[in-house]
């Protein structure tokens, strides 16, 4: 486990230290375009998880569509109980190996997002599909998160604020924070021409009213 922090300087150091550990995790061996499988950049994963810790949200963490486990593992490294759900067994095998390699325990469960159930309220931290291959693919993840969680950290493509606000009104949530980033997307599929490109994303913290 990583040492916790007591000041802003220590939090900054923790983000950097955590990102270094996450850089060592294995990504997708055979990414599936229909599932929009991309690895969350370690720096962004670290930023989100440390922020959740600072805000008192990092207790019981659920990662919907966890892939190879980076968000769930980052949470476990900061002493959270973490569970990751994914429909891809191959990705879950990598996630389990990743957790073992860095010395943390995370429960990784094979499941469709629609079928996920948890016994108590949690914080969801997730990077759902953006809906590029299948329109509105992120809605299933967001609706499930709002069903099971009191607090949600979720990553979406830039320009999603109107949609997120509409869903929050319908489901009894509020946006407490919105952070905007540009992240490097590494070449993952054969149709990608460049080694990486910068894409704009939005990270939301949502809270049940």
CSV table of N, CA and C in Angstrom, one decimal, residues 32 86-96 110:
chain,number,residue,atom,x,y,z
A,32,UNK,N,-10.7,-4.7,-28.0
A,32,UNK,CA,-11.9,-5.0,-28.8
A,32,UNK,C,-12.6,-3.6,-29.1
A,86,UNK,N,-16.5,-6.3,-15.5
A,86,UNK,CA,-16.3,-6.1,-16.9
A,86,UNK,C,-16.9,-7.4,-17.6
A,87,UNK,N,-17.2,-7.2,-18.9
A,87,UNK,CA,-17.8,-8.3,-19.7
A,87,UNK,C,-16.8,-9.1,-20.4
A,88,UNK,N,-15.5,-8.6,-20.4
A,88,UNK,CA,-14.4,-9.2,-21.1
A,88,UNK,C,-13.5,-10.0,-20.2
A,89,UNK,N,-13.6,-11.4,-20.3
A,89,UNK,CA,-12.8,-12.2,-19.5
A,89,UNK,C,-11.4,-12.1,-19.7
A,90,UNK,N,-10.9,-11.9,-20.9
A,90,UNK,CA,-9.5,-11.7,-21.2
A,90,UNK,C,-9.0,-10.5,-20.4
A,91,UNK,N,-9.7,-9.4,-20.5
A,91,UNK,CA,-9.3,-8.1,-19.7
A,91,UNK,C,-9.2,-8.4,-18.2
A,92,UNK,N,-10.2,-9.1,-17.7
A,92,UNK,CA,-10.2,-9.4,-16.3
A,92,UNK,C,-9.0,-10.3,-15.8
A,93,UNK,N,-8.6,-11.2,-16.7
A,93,UNK,CA,-7.4,-12.0,-16.4
A,93,UNK,C,-6.2,-11.1,-16.2
A,94,UNK,N,-6.1,-10.1,-17.1
A,94,UNK,CA,-5.0,-9.1,-17.0
A,94,UNK,C,-5.1,-8.3,-15.8
A,95,UNK,N,-6.3,-7.9,-15.5
A,95,UNK,CA,-6.6,-7.0,-14.3
A,95,UNK,C,-6.1,-7.8,-13.0
A,96,UNK,N,-6.5,-9.1,-12.9
A,96,UNK,CA,-6.1,-9.8,-11.8
A,96,UNK,C,-4.6,-10.0,-11.6
A,110,UNK,N,-16.8,-11.0,-13.6
A,110,UNK,CA,-17.3,-11.0,-15.0
A,110,UNK,C,-18.8,-10.8,-15.0
